[in-house]
XYZ file of C-alpha atoms in Angstrom:
166
model
C 89.077 -19.734 -57.722
C 87.469 -19.847 -61.104
C 84.126 -20.447 -59.559
C 84.296 -17.365 -57.367
C 85.298 -15.168 -60.242
C 82.229 -16.281 -62.185
C 80.043 -15.386 -59.236
C 81.589 -11.935 -59.060
C 80.891 -11.415 -62.760
C 77.302 -12.736 -62.717
C 76.220 -11.069 -59.461
C 76.650 -7.441 -60.640
C 74.726 -8.281 -63.817
C 71.825 -9.643 -61.822
C 71.786 -6.579 -59.587
C 71.719 -4.280 -62.618
C 68.837 -6.235 -64.108
C 66.934 -6.036 -60.810
C 67.362 -2.259 -60.619
C 66.134 -1.790 -64.211
C 63.085 -3.998 -63.708
C 62.161 -2.423 -60.388
C 62.560 1.064 -61.880
C 60.078 0.227 -64.620
C 57.604 -1.173 -62.074
C 57.931 1.920 -59.920
C 57.140 4.285 -62.770
C 54.276 2.031 -63.876
C 52.980 1.921 -60.310
C 53.147 5.696 -59.981
C 51.294 6.127 -63.271
C 48.584 3.712 -62.110
C 48.237 5.526 -58.788
C 47.941 8.924 -60.510
C 45.243 7.576 -62.850
C 43.370 6.093 -59.909
C 43.603 9.240 -57.764
C 40.199 10.577 -56.689
C 41.302 14.185 -56.924
C 43.523 15.508 -59.692
C 46.325 17.735 -58.490
C 45.172 21.305 -57.737
C 41.411 20.505 -57.639
C 40.199 22.353 -54.519
C 36.523 21.364 -54.812
C 37.512 17.698 -54.860
C 39.423 18.094 -51.615
C 36.368 19.746 -50.082
C 34.176 16.847 -51.198
C 36.560 14.357 -49.605
C 36.543 16.335 -46.341
C 32.746 16.396 -46.392
C 32.645 12.670 -47.060
C 35.059 12.040 -44.184
C 32.893 14.229 -41.926
C 29.752 12.279 -42.888
C 31.513 9.016 -42.075
C 32.602 10.357 -38.701
C 29.063 11.553 -37.932
C 27.684 8.143 -38.869
C 30.158 6.481 -36.499
C 29.238 8.886 -33.690
C 25.505 8.335 -34.293
C 25.964 4.583 -34.266
C 27.881 4.800 -30.983
C 25.191 7.050 -29.448
C 22.423 4.664 -30.556
C 24.236 1.761 -28.893
C 24.598 3.762 -25.661
C 20.886 4.689 -25.748
C 19.875 1.096 -26.386
C 22.051 -0.037 -23.476
C 20.437 2.561 -21.173
C 16.945 1.491 -22.285
C 17.769 -2.142 -21.570
C 19.050 -1.234 -18.090
C 15.920 0.844 -17.412
C 13.640 -1.955 -18.601
C 15.430 -4.420 -16.317
C 15.053 -2.079 -13.341
C 11.332 -1.575 -14.051
C 10.812 -5.315 -14.429
C 12.618 -6.028 -11.142
C 10.533 -3.347 -9.392
C 7.304 -4.833 -10.768
C 8.302 -8.339 -9.723
C 9.138 -7.101 -6.227
C 5.805 -5.280 -5.978
C 3.874 -8.365 -7.117
C 5.745 -10.511 -4.592
C 4.984 -8.032 -1.790
C 1.283 -7.974 -2.723
C 1.207 -11.763 -2.809
C 2.869 -11.964 0.613
C 0.373 -9.429 2.019
C -2.629 -11.347 0.624
C -1.235 -14.619 1.975
C -0.838 -13.070 5.429
C -4.396 -11.696 5.365
C -5.759 -15.103 4.370
C -3.833 -16.753 7.223
C -5.223 -14.214 9.697
C -8.778 -14.748 8.450
C -8.489 -18.515 8.637
C -6.988 -18.292 12.130
C -9.688 -15.930 13.416
C -12.439 -18.100 11.936
C -10.901 -21.301 13.254
C -10.577 -20.027 16.827
C -13.799 -18.046 17.178
C -17.200 -19.415 18.204
C -18.880 -16.209 17.065
C -18.659 -15.232 13.449
C -20.085 -12.791 10.992
C -21.871 -14.588 8.175
C -22.484 -11.575 5.946
C -19.736 -11.292 3.327
C -20.497 -7.669 2.458
C -21.820 -8.630 -0.984
C -25.340 -8.116 -2.280
C -27.505 -10.217 -4.557
C -30.440 -7.942 -5.386
C -29.632 -7.695 -9.103
C -27.369 -10.714 -9.594
C -26.129 -13.867 -7.894
C -23.433 -13.872 -5.226
C -19.957 -14.029 -6.705
C -18.371 -17.503 -6.610
C -15.123 -16.027 -5.288
C -16.843 -15.568 -1.897
C -16.925 -19.340 -1.348
C -19.833 -21.140 0.363
C -22.483 -18.396 0.099
C -26.192 -18.158 -0.440
C -28.440 -15.209 -1.199
C -30.631 -14.218 1.740
C -32.824 -11.120 1.596
C -30.559 -9.491 -1.016
C -27.354 -10.118 0.912
C -24.631 -12.715 0.247
C -24.427 -14.755 3.455
C -22.052 -17.583 4.367
C -23.766 -20.974 4.705
C -24.257 -22.638 8.079
C -20.890 -23.523 9.652
C -18.958 -20.883 7.670
C -17.884 -17.371 8.629
C -16.962 -14.363 6.526
C -13.399 -13.160 6.790
C -12.065 -9.615 6.433
C -12.059 -9.889 2.638
C -15.629 -11.200 2.373
C -14.680 -14.825 1.713
C -16.384 -17.637 3.626
C -14.202 -20.015 5.652
C -15.181 -23.094 7.619
C -15.661 -22.231 11.317
C -13.858 -25.037 13.156
C -14.604 -23.749 16.663
C -18.275 -23.256 15.858
C -18.490 -26.814 14.569
C -16.726 -28.163 17.659
C -19.039 -26.156 19.922
C -22.121 -27.501 18.146
C -20.753 -31.028 18.373
C -20.269 -30.914 22.167
């Protein structure tokens, strides 16, 4: 029993000490907070400055959000333009490939062919992109055994060569 009576005597003393110490800390804390306060009590212009500062911060956040949205839209637009350009290039490539196939087929199956490419060589040489050409009387003409296709490029005339061989 003696032990419990000591506890009952010591415990209230400790509680009293705790209350006194915490009371001193509270008043010290309040004093520190008042000294650190941005606006002294009753200062109206200080409150206005804080509202203006808060408003500037909010505007900055809104502007940052709007810039991110604009950047996202620009990225989406750039991707769409790039996809459109790639599609257009692919379509042009497919069209040119089809034209070349048609020219080669028409030259390979025809005994008659047009040798004039449509180019001229009065002032300069025939362009190398026309293939097997030679300048004749100011006109770029396909060499013997070659025919000009729709795009002015010379292709080997298989049927003409077979006909000459027979």
